[in-house]
mmCIF file of C-alpha atoms in Angstrom:
data_model
loop_
_atom_site.group_PDB
_atom_site.id
_atom_site.type_symbol
_atom_site.label_atom_id
_atom_site.label_comp_id
_atom_site.label_asym_id
_atom_site.label_seq_id
_atom_site.Cartn_x
_atom_site.Cartn_y
_atom_site.Cartn_z
ATOM 1 C CA MET A 1 49.188 5.744 9.732
ATOM 2 C CA MET A 2 45.935 4.217 10.913
ATOM 3 C CA MET A 3 44.571 5.336 14.267
ATOM 4 C CA HIS A 4 45.271 2.939 17.157
ATOM 5 C CA PRO A 5 42.074 1.441 18.644
ATOM 6 C CA VAL A 6 42.728 3.245 21.935
ATOM 7 C CA GLN A 7 42.926 6.595 20.137
ATOM 8 C CA LEU A 8 39.798 5.853 18.140
ATOM 9 C CA SER A 9 37.913 4.815 21.264
ATOM 10 C CA ALA A 10 38.988 8.013 23.022
ATOM 11 C CA LEU A 11 37.882 10.109 20.042
ATOM 12 C CA LEU A 12 34.438 8.540 19.957
ATOM 13 C CA LEU A 13 34.142 8.583 23.728
ATOM 14 C CA SER A 14 34.389 12.372 23.500
ATOM 15 C CA LEU A 15 31.016 12.313 21.718
ATOM 16 C CA CYS A 16 29.253 10.931 24.790
ATOM 17 C CA VAL A 17 26.836 13.398 26.390
ATOM 18 C CA LEU A 18 24.134 13.187 29.027
ATOM 19 C CA GLY A 19 21.132 13.697 26.744
ATOM 20 C CA GLY A 20 19.424 10.414 25.965
ATOM 21 C CA CYS A 21 16.268 8.378 26.542
ATOM 22 C CA GLY A 22 16.444 5.070 28.378
ATOM 23 C CA ASN A 23 14.040 2.255 29.103
ATOM 24 C CA ASP A 24 13.015 3.281 32.620
ATOM 25 C CA ALA A 25 9.480 4.215 33.599
ATOM 26 C CA ASN A 26 9.898 7.810 32.436
ATOM 27 C CA GLY A 27 11.750 6.990 29.234
ATOM 28 C CA THR A 28 14.691 9.193 30.197
ATOM 29 C CA GLN A 29 18.240 8.266 31.001
ATOM 30 C CA SER A 30 19.511 9.593 34.310
ATOM 31 C CA ALA A 31 22.653 11.707 34.417
ATOM 32 C CA ASP A 32 24.214 9.324 36.954
ATOM 33 C CA ALA A 33 23.668 6.375 34.646
ATOM 34 C CA SER A 34 25.247 8.244 31.738
ATOM 35 C CA VAL A 35 28.263 9.266 33.803
ATOM 36 C CA GLN A 36 28.739 5.687 34.965
ATOM 37 C CA ALA A 37 28.491 4.392 31.407
ATOM 38 C CA SER A 38 31.011 6.972 30.179
ATOM 39 C CA SER A 39 33.395 6.155 33.037
ATOM 40 C CA ALA A 40 33.202 2.468 32.241
ATOM 41 C CA ALA A 41 33.863 3.157 28.564
ATOM 42 C CA ALA A 42 36.832 5.343 29.455
ATOM 43 C CA ALA A 43 38.310 2.602 31.614
ATOM 44 C CA ALA A 44 37.882 0.124 28.787
ATOM 45 C CA ALA A 45 39.596 2.502 26.361
ATOM 46 C CA ASP A 46 42.538 2.875 28.737
ATOM 47 C CA THR A 47 43.211 -0.871 28.716
ATOM 48 C CA LEU A 48 42.212 -1.701 25.151
ATOM 49 C CA THR A 49 44.998 -3.478 23.288
ATOM 50 C CA GLY A 50 43.181 -5.039 20.359
ATOM 51 C CA GLU A 51 40.249 -4.502 18.029
ATOM 52 C CA PRO A 52 36.961 -4.270 19.981
ATOM 53 C CA PRO A 53 33.915 -6.361 19.061
ATOM 54 C CA ARG A 54 31.920 -4.982 16.157
ATOM 55 C CA VAL A 55 28.234 -5.214 15.383
ATOM 56 C CA ASP A 56 26.967 -6.502 12.012
ATOM 57 C CA LEU A 57 23.590 -4.940 11.274
ATOM 58 C CA THR A 58 23.626 -5.028 7.497
ATOM 59 C CA GLU A 59 20.166 -6.601 7.251
ATOM 60 C CA VAL A 60 18.227 -4.093 9.361
ATOM 61 C CA GLY A 61 17.353 -0.413 9.161
ATOM 62 C CA PHE A 62 17.328 2.038 6.291
ATOM 63 C CA ASP A 63 20.486 3.268 4.578
ATOM 64 C CA LYS A 64 21.260 6.669 3.095
ATOM 65 C CA GLY A 65 24.482 7.157 1.173
ATOM 66 C CA GLU A 66 26.532 5.214 -1.342
ATOM 67 C CA PRO A 67 28.625 2.351 0.105
ATOM 68 C CA GLY A 68 32.378 2.319 -0.376
ATOM 69 C CA SER A 69 35.604 1.278 1.300
ATOM 70 C CA ASP A 70 36.581 4.901 1.939
ATOM 71 C CA LYS A 71 33.366 5.856 3.768
ATOM 72 C CA VAL A 72 32.528 6.255 7.451
ATOM 73 C CA TYR A 73 29.582 4.063 8.430
ATOM 74 C CA VAL A 74 27.155 5.317 11.073
ATOM 75 C CA ILE A 75 24.282 3.274 12.503
ATOM 76 C CA GLU A 76 21.685 5.204 14.473
ATOM 77 C CA PHE A 77 19.258 3.527 16.872
ATOM 78 C CA SER A 78 16.478 5.984 17.663
ATOM 79 C CA ASP A 79 13.017 5.910 19.216
ATOM 80 C CA PHE A 80 10.453 8.245 17.657
ATOM 81 C CA GLY A 81 9.099 9.022 21.124
ATOM 82 C CA CYS A 82 12.471 10.147 22.485
ATOM 83 C CA VAL A 83 12.808 13.915 22.787
ATOM 84 C CA TYR A 84 16.602 13.718 22.361
ATOM 85 C CA CYS A 85 16.200 11.711 19.153
ATOM 86 C CA ALA A 86 13.747 14.304 17.862
ATOM 87 C CA GLY A 87 16.089 17.130 18.817
ATOM 88 C CA PHE A 88 19.005 15.442 17.069
ATOM 89 C CA HIS A 89 17.007 15.091 13.864
ATOM 90 C CA GLU A 90 15.799 18.662 13.980
ATOM 91 C CA ASP A 91 19.029 20.381 15.006
ATOM 92 C CA THR A 92 22.017 18.186 14.106
ATOM 93 C CA TYR A 93 21.265 15.543 11.515
ATOM 94 C CA PRO A 94 20.380 17.911 8.625
ATOM 95 C CA ALA A 95 23.836 19.504 8.702
ATOM 96 C CA LEU A 96 25.560 16.104 8.904
ATOM 97 C CA ARG A 97 23.417 14.829 6.037
ATOM 98 C CA ASP A 98 24.173 17.802 3.817
ATOM 99 C CA GLU A 99 27.908 17.793 4.524
ATOM 100 C CA PHE A 100 28.809 14.139 4.810
ATOM 101 C CA ILE A 101 26.038 11.898 3.449
ATOM 102 C CA ASP A 102 25.100 13.954 0.397
ATOM 103 C CA GLY A 103 28.793 14.809 0.083
ATOM 104 C CA GLY A 104 29.639 11.130 -0.398
ATOM 105 C CA ASP A 105 31.654 10.617 2.787
ATOM 106 C CA VAL A 106 29.241 8.804 5.113
ATOM 107 C CA VAL A 107 26.749 5.961 4.860
ATOM 108 C CA TRP A 108 24.059 6.435 7.510
ATOM 109 C CA LYS A 109 21.769 3.627 8.650
ATOM 110 C CA TYR A 110 18.685 4.496 10.699
ATOM 111 C CA VAL A 111 17.211 1.708 12.839
ATOM 112 C CA PRO A 112 13.819 2.514 14.445
ATOM 113 C CA VAL A 113 13.510 0.991 17.917
ATOM 114 C CA THR A 114 10.804 1.121 20.569
ATOM 115 C CA ILE A 115 12.645 0.606 23.849
ATOM 116 C CA GLY A 116 11.640 3.779 25.700
ATOM 117 C CA GLY A 117 8.069 2.919 26.640
ATOM 118 C CA PHE A 118 6.602 6.000 24.938
ATOM 119 C CA PRO A 119 2.907 6.156 23.945
ATOM 120 C CA ASN A 120 2.194 4.873 20.428
ATOM 121 C CA THR A 121 5.874 4.566 19.570
ATOM 122 C CA GLU A 122 5.298 1.101 18.083
ATOM 123 C CA TRP A 123 2.783 2.609 15.656
ATOM 124 C CA ALA A 124 5.248 5.364 14.750
ATOM 125 C CA ALA A 125 7.925 2.784 13.987
ATOM 126 C CA ALA A 126 5.419 0.747 11.980
ATOM 127 C CA ALA A 127 4.608 3.850 9.945
ATOM 128 C CA SER A 128 8.287 4.308 9.138
ATOM 129 C CA PHE A 129 8.501 0.728 7.869
ATOM 130 C CA CYS A 130 5.415 1.303 5.731
ATOM 131 C CA ALA A 131 6.987 4.446 4.291
ATOM 132 C CA ALA A 132 10.081 2.434 3.411
ATOM 133 C CA GLU A 133 7.882 -0.008 1.497
ATOM 134 C CA GLN A 134 7.111 2.914 -0.807
ATOM 135 C CA ASP A 135 10.824 3.697 -1.161
ATOM 136 C CA ASP A 136 10.726 6.920 0.832
ATOM 137 C CA PHE A 137 11.680 6.403 4.443
ATOM 138 C CA PRO A 138 13.215 9.856 5.199
ATOM 139 C CA THR A 139 10.206 12.028 4.343
ATOM 140 C CA LEU A 140 7.833 10.347 6.761
ATOM 141 C CA ARG A 141 10.541 9.916 9.388
ATOM 142 C CA ASP A 142 10.939 13.679 9.490
ATOM 143 C CA ARG A 143 7.168 14.199 9.623
ATOM 144 C CA ILE A 144 6.815 11.707 12.484
ATOM 145 C CA TYR A 145 9.402 13.616 14.498
ATOM 146 C CA SER A 146 7.827 16.989 13.751
ATOM 147 C CA GLU A 147 4.370 15.695 14.770
ATOM 148 C CA ARG A 148 5.663 13.861 17.841
ATOM 149 C CA ASP A 149 3.388 15.597 20.335
ATOM 150 C CA ALA A 150 0.273 14.892 18.260
ATOM 151 C CA TRP A 151 0.649 11.156 17.728
ATOM 152 C CA MET A 152 1.909 10.560 21.268
ATOM 153 C CA ALA A 153 -1.210 12.284 22.623
ATOM 154 C CA ALA A 154 -3.571 10.257 20.427
ATOM 155 C CA SER A 155 -5.396 7.218 21.737
ATOM 156 C CA GLU A 156 -3.961 3.845 20.786
ATOM 157 C CA ALA A 157 -6.983 3.312 18.545
ATOM 158 C CA ASP A 158 -6.534 6.654 16.758
ATOM 159 C CA ALA A 159 -2.746 6.647 16.349
ATOM 160 C CA PRO A 160 -2.572 4.428 13.219
ATOM 161 C CA GLY A 161 -5.104 6.600 11.399
ATOM 162 C CA LEU A 162 -3.323 9.798 12.380
ATOM 163 C CA LEU A 163 0.026 8.477 11.172
ATOM 164 C CA THR A 164 -1.611 7.317 7.949
ATOM 165 C CA SER A 165 -2.999 10.835 7.459
ATOM 166 C CA PHE A 166 0.557 12.186 7.707
ATOM 167 C CA ALA A 167 1.592 9.758 4.974
ATOM 168 C CA ARG A 168 -1.268 10.866 2.725
ATOM 169 C CA ASP A 169 -0.301 14.506 3.307
ATOM 170 C CA GLU A 170 3.259 13.728 2.205
ATOM 171 C CA GLY A 171 2.143 12.073 -1.028
ATOM 172 C CA TYR A 172 2.380 8.392 -0.165
ATOM 173 C CA ASP A 173 -0.181 5.930 -1.540
ATOM 174 C CA GLY A 174 -2.638 6.147 1.323
ATOM 175 C CA ASP A 175 -4.507 2.905 0.635
ATOM 176 C CA ALA A 176 -1.293 0.889 0.395
ATOM 177 C CA PHE A 177 0.008 2.584 3.514
ATOM 178 C CA GLU A 178 -3.163 1.827 5.455
ATOM 179 C CA ALA A 179 -2.979 -1.822 4.391
ATOM 180 C CA CYS A 180 0.642 -2.006 5.509
ATOM 181 C CA MET A 181 -0.226 -0.577 8.919
ATOM 182 C CA ALA A 182 -2.959 -3.211 9.330
ATOM 183 C CA ARG A 183 -0.751 -6.195 8.527
ATOM 184 C CA PRO A 184 0.410 -8.176 11.595
ATOM 185 C CA GLU A 185 3.758 -8.711 9.894
ATOM 186 C CA THR A 186 4.505 -4.991 10.103
ATOM 187 C CA MET A 187 4.247 -4.912 13.880
ATOM 188 C CA GLU A 188 6.189 -8.188 14.064
ATOM 189 C CA THR A 189 9.025 -6.463 12.200
ATOM 190 C CA VAL A 190 8.905 -3.534 14.627
ATOM 191 C CA GLU A 191 9.109 -5.897 17.585
ATOM 192 C CA SER A 192 11.869 -8.086 16.146
ATOM 193 C CA THR A 193 13.987 -5.044 15.262
ATOM 194 C CA SER A 194 13.746 -3.667 18.798
ATOM 195 C CA ARG A 195 14.431 -7.092 20.266
ATOM 196 C CA MET A 196 17.564 -7.398 18.138
ATOM 197 C CA ALA A 197 18.722 -3.962 19.270
ATOM 198 C CA VAL A 198 18.387 -4.930 22.922
ATOM 199 C CA GLU A 199 20.210 -8.202 22.272
ATOM 200 C CA VAL A 200 23.227 -6.347 20.859
ATOM 201 C CA GLY A 201 23.328 -4.043 23.882
ATOM 202 C CA ILE A 202 21.316 -0.944 22.971
ATOM 203 C CA ARG A 203 20.129 0.513 26.294
ATOM 204 C CA ALA A 204 19.294 4.121 25.431
ATOM 205 C CA THR A 205 18.334 6.275 22.487
ATOM 206 C CA PRO A 206 19.766 7.700 20.472
ATOM 207 C CA THR A 207 22.706 5.312 20.289
ATOM 208 C CA PHE A 208 25.119 5.595 17.378
ATOM 209 C CA VAL A 209 27.540 2.954 16.163
ATOM 210 C CA VAL A 210 30.263 5.029 14.504
ATOM 211 C CA ALA A 211 32.791 3.006 12.518
ATOM 212 C CA GLY A 212 31.801 0.026 14.667
ATOM 213 C CA TYR A 213 32.036 1.784 18.033
ATOM 214 C CA PRO A 214 28.897 2.533 20.115
ATOM 215 C CA VAL A 215 28.212 6.065 21.360
ATOM 216 C CA GLU A 216 25.222 6.728 23.647
ATOM 217 C CA GLY A 217 23.421 10.064 23.621
ATOM 218 C CA ALA A 218 22.953 12.886 21.124
ATOM 219 C CA PRO A 219 26.354 14.500 20.438
ATOM 220 C CA PRO A 220 26.567 18.200 19.561
ATOM 221 C CA LEU A 221 27.017 18.958 15.885
ATOM 222 C CA GLU A 222 30.606 20.157 16.129
ATOM 223 C CA SER A 223 31.702 17.110 18.136
ATOM 224 C CA PHE A 224 30.094 14.728 15.661
ATOM 225 C CA ARG A 225 31.548 16.653 12.721
ATOM 226 C CA GLU A 226 35.060 16.555 14.196
ATOM 227 C CA ALA A 227 34.859 12.817 14.836
ATOM 228 C CA ILE A 228 33.723 12.093 11.282
ATOM 229 C CA GLN A 229 36.438 14.317 9.818
ATOM 230 C CA GLU A 230 39.100 12.553 11.892
ATOM 231 C CA LEU A 231 37.822 9.128 10.867
ATOM 232 C CA LEU A 232 37.752 10.115 7.199
ATOM 233 C CA ALA A 233 41.318 11.372 7.436
ATOM 234 C CA GLN A 234 42.423 8.051 8.901
ATOM 235 C CA ILE A 235 40.540 5.985 6.328
ATOM 236 C CA ARG A 236 41.910 7.982 3.410
ATOM 237 C CA THR A 237 45.513 8.276 4.594
ATOM 238 C CA PRO A 238 47.723 5.616 2.958
ATOM 239 C CA ALA A 239 49.200 3.101 5.400
ATOM 240 C CA ASP A 240 52.930 3.362 6.091
ATOM 241 C CA GLY A 241 55.320 1.128 4.321
#
């Protein structure tokens, strides 16, 4: 039997935590704001009687995993300057990737956004798009997170060169990467992607859209794992009758 929307909403609501970066002056989401958002989501789940609105983001971001009708789809909106996004990618994502993405159960889409007001975050996002042009988004994404303090501390003039040096270190074509970083179209893509994210309601990072349902904040590994396992069980259980 498929999970009722109310049950699914309650399951995903349990992922909500206080750790996240917002778009205020400090780039951090207040605990009060998170509690209010969670309370509002809980109230909506209590009265939900039909299928909630879903977000179609098939044309943006970078996918990892093989598509299929029996997969759980996760969309992650993250800002490279956000400490909670960095922590998620250092502490939680690798285990989820190894178990569920590489295991063939999850398709994960990463969408770089720049809504937190962090120093040089637009250049970091641009670098990730340039890495994707060379068909290797994940390697530089991980390097950008690990070098977060360095590129955030750089001057705006020096940040593109520093990020390009990371790409060269990781084996990317440095000249092609440098040219990509210099193209106005690259920054236009960064800006349009973030604008789209705001238009669909992304207010904080990281935000995950799990099976079509938004979850704000960086969930603990075990909570995320349990939610994915439950969703997989529902997807792969034959319908009654």
